[in-house]
Amino acid sequence: MSARRRPIGDTLLVVDGVSLSFGGVKALTDVSFDIREHEILAIIGPNGAGKSSMLNCINGFYHPSAGAITFRGVKRAQMRPHEAAMQGIARTFQNIALFKGMSTLDNIMTGRLLKMKVGLAGQAVHLGPARAEELAHRAFCERIIDFLEIQAVRKTPVGRLPYGLQKRVELGRALAAEPTLLLLDEPMAGMNLEEKQDMCRFILDVNDEFGTTICLIEHDMGVVMDISDRVVVLEYGRKIAEGTPDVVRANQAVIDAYLGVAH
Ligand SMILES: Nc1ncnc2c1ncn2[C@@H]1O[C@H](COP(=O)(O)OP(=O)(O)OP(=O)(O)O)[C@@H](O)[C@H]1O
Ligand SMILES: [Mg+2]
């Protein structure tokens, strides 16, 4: 990868011995790894390996049954989603989570809600300070729209957009929160080659221009190898490998997991 503006720094988040069960299903078993400042870390693994569950633990959707997560030096056995958001963790979902009837701009504005000081009631009556604040937030969201090159659809209800553009709007909604850590659950799933290339470019640009640390789940190994600094591999809820893309690609346990070798 070409030289980046912000070199990879200290540890931003530590996952320490995290386990998670649903009834009898062990989604995660004693998983540990860390995420470093400004890096792009990929989590890969076969279907059902526990990748989404891991992101859900990091942003407080699920509460681990054992282990802890430390973010910016603060250790938590569990955290609620809005707390994670307030701390600077934003995410996109495996199944797009947008308001389909609302425009691109309004969906991106919802990602800004935590930043708004004046409540919705104030905005409803357009009191002076509330109006000024809303305009500032709108201007910020317009800059995200420019950055993601979706100006042409800024007023379009997202339900009418092609799938690839909806994924881009969802990225915009996450960026509106100005996250320190951005979690992306299969940002390229279901995209054609051109859409994937665009999404890769935006992820790299977000990382480089804003310094945002990114943790993404992705099945397309070509994409993973191209854009990630490090890779964590899960299989049946356990971490089976970790390292640079080259190291992971050559790991026999990873090759076996992807070829479906029984063990
Ligand atoms: N809310 C839930 N209730 C019950 N079981 C769940 C729940 N979420 C996940 N699981 C189970 O936990 C395991 C891990 O699921 P998870 O969605 O984390 O896998 P994944 O690696 O993201 O898979 P995929 O690549 O298919 O998205 C699976 O066996 C799944 O069925
Ligand atoms: Mg998943």
Tab-separated table of C-alpha atoms and ligand atoms in Angstrom:
chain	number	residue	atom	x	y	z
A	1	MET	CA	0.000	0.000	0.000
A	2	SER	CA	1.251	3.529	-0.688
A	3	ALA	CA	2.497	5.735	2.137
A	4	ARG	CA	-0.315	7.102	4.257
A	5	ARG	CA	-0.602	10.466	5.885
A	6	ARG	CA	-1.079	9.060	9.376
A	7	PRO	CA	1.116	6.111	10.273
A	8	ILE	CA	-0.383	3.269	12.275
A	9	GLY	CA	-0.221	4.237	15.932
A	10	ASP	CA	-0.896	2.774	19.352
A	11	THR	CA	-3.590	0.315	20.312
A	12	LEU	CA	-7.047	1.879	20.029
A	13	LEU	CA	-9.197	-1.087	20.996
A	14	VAL	CA	-8.438	-4.360	22.732
A	15	VAL	CA	-10.694	-7.408	22.534
A	16	ASP	CA	-9.669	-9.591	25.459
A	17	GLY	CA	-10.948	-13.140	25.794
A	18	VAL	CA	-14.426	-12.395	24.496
A	19	SER	CA	-16.966	-15.223	24.455
A	20	LEU	CA	-20.613	-15.019	23.435
A	21	SER	CA	-23.326	-17.679	23.425
A	22	PHE	CA	-26.874	-17.800	22.135
A	23	GLY	CA	-28.515	-20.616	24.041
A	24	GLY	CA	-26.412	-23.608	23.067
A	25	VAL	CA	-24.696	-21.868	20.153
A	26	LYS	CA	-21.235	-20.559	20.925
A	27	ALA	CA	-20.907	-17.628	18.548
A	28	LEU	CA	-17.526	-16.556	19.993
A	29	THR	CA	-15.053	-18.436	22.185
A	30	ASP	CA	-12.219	-16.632	23.948
A	31	VAL	CA	-11.387	-14.256	21.091
A	32	SER	CA	-8.574	-11.740	21.606
A	33	PHE	CA	-7.030	-9.213	19.234
A	34	ASP	CA	-6.411	-5.507	19.073
A	35	ILE	CA	-7.084	-2.700	16.650
A	36	ARG	CA	-4.443	-0.010	16.210
A	37	GLU	CA	-4.950	3.660	15.540
A	38	HIS	CA	-5.358	4.529	11.841
A	39	GLU	CA	-5.146	0.950	10.606
A	40	ILE	CA	-7.514	-0.999	8.392
A	41	LEU	CA	-8.159	-4.360	10.037
A	42	ALA	CA	-10.174	-7.046	8.264
A	43	ILE	CA	-12.087	-9.796	10.032
A	44	ILE	CA	-12.599	-12.778	7.743
A	45	GLY	CA	-13.912	-16.301	8.080
A	46	PRO	CA	-16.541	-18.688	6.700
A	47	ASN	CA	-20.297	-18.066	7.121
A	48	GLY	CA	-21.381	-18.305	10.746
A	49	ALA	CA	-17.804	-17.877	12.036
A	50	GLY	CA	-18.870	-15.115	14.426
A	51	LYS	CA	-17.705	-12.049	12.485
A	52	SER	CA	-20.897	-9.998	12.818
A	53	SER	CA	-21.235	-11.114	16.434
A	54	MET	CA	-17.752	-9.696	17.061
A	55	LEU	CA	-18.702	-6.290	15.634
A	56	ASN	CA	-21.908	-6.432	17.653
A	57	CYS	CA	-19.866	-6.926	20.832
A	58	ILE	CA	-17.538	-4.057	19.963
A	59	ASN	CA	-20.359	-1.588	19.486
A	60	GLY	CA	-22.479	-2.810	22.385
A	61	PHE	CA	-25.304	-4.559	20.486
A	62	TYR	CA	-24.362	-7.824	22.177
A	63	HIS	CA	-22.886	-8.223	25.626
A	64	PRO	CA	-20.088	-10.799	25.858
A	65	SER	CA	-20.666	-13.608	28.352
A	66	ALA	CA	-16.951	-13.468	29.204
A	67	GLY	CA	-14.034	-11.177	28.449
A	68	ALA	CA	-13.793	-7.433	28.063
A	69	ILE	CA	-13.303	-4.743	25.469
A	70	THR	CA	-11.024	-1.785	26.086
A	71	PHE	CA	-11.546	1.278	23.905
A	72	ARG	CA	-9.260	4.298	24.220
A	73	GLY	CA	-7.922	2.917	27.473
A	74	VAL	CA	-11.332	2.405	29.121
A	75	LYS	CA	-12.175	-1.217	29.857
A	76	ARG	CA	-15.767	-2.384	29.715
A	77	ALA	CA	-17.416	-5.711	30.319
A	78	GLN	CA	-20.281	-4.301	28.285
A	79	MET	CA	-21.373	-1.090	26.626
A	80	ARG	CA	-24.673	0.039	25.148
A	81	PRO	CA	-24.878	1.013	21.472
A	82	HIS	CA	-25.505	4.706	22.132
A	83	GLU	CA	-22.569	4.760	24.545
A	84	ALA	CA	-20.357	3.211	21.877
A	85	ALA	CA	-21.570	5.857	19.453
A	86	MET	CA	-20.875	8.651	21.943
A	87	GLN	CA	-17.357	7.251	22.422
A	88	GLY	CA	-16.690	7.501	18.670
A	89	ILE	CA	-17.633	4.078	17.293
A	90	ALA	CA	-19.868	4.059	14.198
A	91	ARG	CA	-20.906	1.174	11.997
A	92	THR	CA	-22.717	-0.063	8.955
A	93	PHE	CA	-24.733	-3.269	8.856
A	94	GLN	CA	-24.631	-6.491	6.860
A	95	ASN	CA	-28.233	-5.789	5.853
A	96	ILE	CA	-28.473	-2.112	4.983
A	97	ALA	CA	-30.099	-0.141	7.807
A	98	LEU	CA	-31.454	3.049	6.248
A	99	PHE	CA	-34.815	4.830	6.196
A	100	LYS	CA	-35.882	3.826	2.693
A	101	GLY	CA	-38.476	6.573	2.277
A	102	MET	CA	-36.121	9.346	3.329
A	103	SER	CA	-33.678	11.137	1.053
A	104	THR	CA	-29.957	10.509	0.934
A	105	LEU	CA	-29.310	13.796	2.745
A	106	ASP	CA	-31.849	13.118	5.498
A	107	ASN	CA	-30.481	9.624	6.076
A	108	ILE	CA	-26.978	11.012	6.435
A	109	MET	CA	-28.353	13.660	8.823
A	110	THR	CA	-29.597	10.872	11.131
A	111	GLY	CA	-25.950	9.920	11.625
A	112	ARG	CA	-25.415	13.426	12.954
A	113	LEU	CA	-28.057	13.295	15.696
A	114	LEU	CA	-25.602	12.564	18.496
A	115	LYS	CA	-23.701	15.708	17.569
A	116	MET	CA	-26.739	17.955	17.859
A	117	LYS	CA	-26.882	19.967	21.044
A	118	VAL	CA	-30.331	21.463	20.542
A	119	GLY	CA	-33.029	18.816	20.825
A	120	LEU	CA	-35.487	17.903	18.139
A	121	ALA	CA	-38.190	19.983	19.810
A	122	GLY	CA	-36.094	23.102	19.371
A	123	GLN	CA	-35.530	22.283	15.748
A	124	ALA	CA	-39.215	21.685	15.141
A	125	VAL	CA	-40.037	25.306	15.885
A	126	HIS	CA	-36.855	26.541	14.239
A	127	LEU	CA	-35.692	28.683	17.118
A	128	GLY	CA	-32.710	30.835	16.154
A	129	PRO	CA	-29.839	28.808	17.657
A	130	ALA	CA	-31.437	25.520	16.648
A	131	ARG	CA	-31.792	26.723	13.072
A	132	ALA	CA	-28.179	27.851	12.950
A	133	GLU	CA	-27.032	24.537	14.362
A	134	GLU	CA	-29.111	22.560	11.920
A	135	LEU	CA	-27.648	24.520	9.021
A	136	ALA	CA	-24.130	23.751	10.216
A	137	HIS	CA	-24.949	20.040	10.438
A	138	ARG	CA	-26.526	20.117	7.008
A	139	ALA	CA	-23.410	21.750	5.585
A	140	PHE	CA	-21.294	19.015	7.165
A	141	CYS	CA	-23.501	16.329	5.607
A	142	GLU	CA	-23.294	18.048	2.220
A	143	ARG	CA	-19.512	17.769	2.439
A	144	ILE	CA	-19.857	14.029	3.060
A	145	ILE	CA	-22.147	13.817	0.040
A	146	ASP	CA	-19.497	15.553	-2.075
A	147	PHE	CA	-16.783	13.300	-0.679
A	148	LEU	CA	-18.772	10.148	-1.556
A	149	GLU	CA	-19.754	11.572	-4.954
A	150	ILE	CA	-23.488	11.125	-4.437
A	151	GLN	CA	-24.544	14.723	-5.159
A	152	ALA	CA	-26.833	13.577	-7.976
A	153	VAL	CA	-28.997	11.555	-5.569
A	154	ARG	CA	-28.948	13.821	-2.526
A	155	LYS	CA	-32.725	14.363	-2.698
A	156	THR	CA	-33.645	10.849	-3.861
A	157	PRO	CA	-35.394	8.473	-1.424
A	158	VAL	CA	-32.772	5.815	-0.734
A	159	GLY	CA	-35.224	2.989	-1.393
A	160	ARG	CA	-35.094	3.960	-5.066
A	161	LEU	CA	-31.305	3.832	-5.301
A	162	PRO	CA	-29.386	0.848	-6.653
A	163	TYR	CA	-27.941	-1.397	-3.964
A	164	GLY	CA	-24.354	-0.178	-4.382
A	165	LEU	CA	-25.376	3.441	-3.843
A	166	GLN	CA	-27.449	2.512	-0.780
A	167	LYS	CA	-24.309	0.991	0.720
A	168	ARG	CA	-22.504	4.245	-0.008
A	169	VAL	CA	-25.250	6.274	1.698
A	170	GLU	CA	-24.966	4.015	4.718
A	171	LEU	CA	-21.243	4.712	4.814
A	172	GLY	CA	-22.136	8.415	4.685
A	173	ARG	CA	-24.503	8.034	7.641
A	174	ALA	CA	-21.716	6.398	9.664
A	175	LEU	CA	-19.220	9.110	8.645
A	176	ALA	CA	-21.635	11.831	9.752
A	177	ALA	CA	-20.887	10.839	13.346
A	178	GLU	CA	-17.188	11.636	12.742
A	179	PRO	CA	-16.126	8.290	14.212
A	180	THR	CA	-12.724	7.422	15.589
A	181	LEU	CA	-13.443	3.767	14.831
A	182	LEU	CA	-15.585	2.737	11.891
A	183	LEU	CA	-16.994	-0.798	11.802
A	184	LEU	CA	-18.111	-2.010	8.372
A	185	ASP	CA	-20.017	-5.299	8.109
A	186	GLU	CA	-19.549	-6.532	4.545
A	187	PRO	CA	-19.484	-3.102	2.863
A	188	MET	CA	-18.997	-4.691	-0.570
A	189	ALA	CA	-21.453	-7.578	-0.363
A	190	GLY	CA	-23.726	-7.877	-3.375
A	191	MET	CA	-21.823	-5.291	-5.413
A	192	ASN	CA	-20.571	-5.592	-8.960
A	193	LEU	CA	-16.883	-5.134	-9.718
A	194	GLU	CA	-17.111	-1.414	-10.454
A	195	GLU	CA	-19.129	-0.734	-7.285
A	196	LYS	CA	-16.592	-2.720	-5.269
A	197	GLN	CA	-13.717	-0.709	-6.712
A	198	ASP	CA	-15.514	2.526	-5.826
A	199	MET	CA	-16.191	1.338	-2.274
A	200	CYS	CA	-12.551	0.271	-1.831
A	201	ARG	CA	-11.422	3.715	-2.920
A	202	PHE	CA	-13.790	5.440	-0.474
A	203	ILE	CA	-12.683	3.226	2.418
A	204	LEU	CA	-9.025	3.964	1.671
A	205	ASP	CA	-9.778	7.693	1.317
A	206	VAL	CA	-11.691	7.814	4.625
A	207	ASN	CA	-8.768	6.109	6.321
A	208	ASP	CA	-6.188	8.367	4.724
A	209	GLU	CA	-7.933	11.748	4.730
A	210	PHE	CA	-9.710	11.566	8.110
A	211	GLY	CA	-7.356	9.114	9.824
A	212	THR	CA	-10.349	6.971	10.743
A	213	THR	CA	-9.492	3.540	12.092
A	214	ILE	CA	-11.449	0.908	10.189
A	215	CYS	CA	-12.455	-2.622	11.097
A	216	LEU	CA	-14.249	-4.365	8.266
A	217	ILE	CA	-15.737	-7.762	7.575
A	218	GLU	CA	-15.380	-8.870	3.993
A	219	HIS	CA	-15.710	-12.117	2.061
A	220	ASP	CA	-13.957	-10.971	-1.121
A	221	MET	CA	-10.381	-12.075	-0.479
A	222	GLY	CA	-9.022	-9.893	-3.278
A	223	VAL	CA	-10.461	-6.824	-1.564
A	224	VAL	CA	-9.187	-7.919	1.839
A	225	MET	CA	-5.680	-8.484	0.534
A	226	ASP	CA	-5.689	-5.147	-1.298
A	227	ILE	CA	-6.870	-2.787	1.410
A	228	SER	CA	-6.165	-4.221	4.844
A	229	ASP	CA	-3.080	-3.718	6.971
A	230	ARG	CA	-3.841	-6.768	9.115
A	231	VAL	CA	-6.320	-9.611	9.063
A	232	VAL	CA	-7.978	-11.573	11.882
A	233	VAL	CA	-9.437	-14.943	10.885
A	234	LEU	CA	-12.348	-16.520	12.756
A	235	GLU	CA	-13.698	-20.036	12.335
A	236	TYR	CA	-16.471	-21.554	14.473
A	237	GLY	CA	-16.211	-18.591	16.839
A	238	ARG	CA	-12.497	-18.975	17.476
A	239	LYS	CA	-9.570	-16.952	16.192
A	240	ILE	CA	-7.475	-19.271	14.046
A	241	ALA	CA	-4.990	-16.787	12.579
A	242	GLU	CA	-3.901	-13.154	12.632
A	243	GLY	CA	-1.320	-11.141	10.733
A	244	THR	CA	-0.553	-9.254	7.565
A	245	PRO	CA	-2.534	-10.319	4.472
A	246	ASP	CA	0.487	-12.219	3.120
A	247	VAL	CA	1.051	-14.103	6.367
A	248	VAL	CA	-2.627	-15.010	6.717
A	249	ARG	CA	-2.936	-16.100	3.103
A	250	ALA	CA	-0.107	-18.586	3.576
A	251	ASN	CA	-1.487	-19.982	6.870
A	252	GLN	CA	-2.479	-23.637	6.557
A	253	ALA	CA	-5.366	-23.386	9.054
A	254	VAL	CA	-6.825	-20.540	7.004
A	255	ILE	CA	-6.437	-22.443	3.757
A	256	ASP	CA	-8.151	-25.442	5.363
A	257	ALA	CA	-10.993	-23.294	6.731
A	258	TYR	CA	-11.666	-21.843	3.304
A	259	LEU	CA	-11.404	-25.171	1.534
A	260	GLY	CA	-13.728	-26.687	4.134
A	261	VAL	CA	-11.270	-29.329	5.361
A	262	ALA	CA	-12.828	-31.317	8.195
A	263	HIS	CA	-11.116	-31.250	11.570
B	1	LIG	N1	-29.126	-13.022	17.482
B	1	LIG	C1	-28.750	-14.312	17.377
B	1	LIG	N2	-29.470	-15.301	17.947
B	1	LIG	C2	-29.074	-16.586	17.861
B	1	LIG	N3	-27.962	-16.996	17.218
B	1	LIG	C3	-27.221	-16.060	16.624
B	1	LIG	C4	-27.561	-14.669	16.646
B	1	LIG	N4	-26.617	-13.968	15.988
B	1	LIG	C5	-25.740	-14.866	15.533
B	1	LIG	N5	-26.088	-16.111	15.912
B	1	LIG	C6	-25.345	-17.370	15.635
B	1	LIG	O1	-23.997	-17.148	15.989
B	1	LIG	C7	-23.125	-17.716	15.029
B	1	LIG	C8	-22.245	-16.627	14.435
B	1	LIG	O2	-23.059	-15.767	13.631
B	1	LIG	P1	-22.513	-14.444	12.945
B	1	LIG	O3	-23.674	-13.761	12.339
B	1	LIG	O4	-21.708	-13.675	13.930
B	1	LIG	O5	-21.553	-15.053	11.832
B	1	LIG	P2	-20.842	-14.332	10.603
B	1	LIG	O6	-19.413	-14.762	10.664
B	1	LIG	O7	-21.134	-12.885	10.589
B	1	LIG	O8	-21.526	-15.060	9.349
B	1	LIG	P3	-21.889	-14.493	7.877
B	1	LIG	O9	-20.621	-14.548	7.080
B	1	LIG	O10	-22.881	-15.481	7.365
B	1	LIG	O11	-22.442	-13.118	8.025
B	1	LIG	C9	-24.005	-18.431	14.004
B	1	LIG	O12	-24.112	-19.779	14.375
B	1	LIG	C10	-25.336	-17.710	14.143
B	1	LIG	O13	-26.384	-18.555	13.791
B	2	MG	MG	-22.101	-11.650	9.338
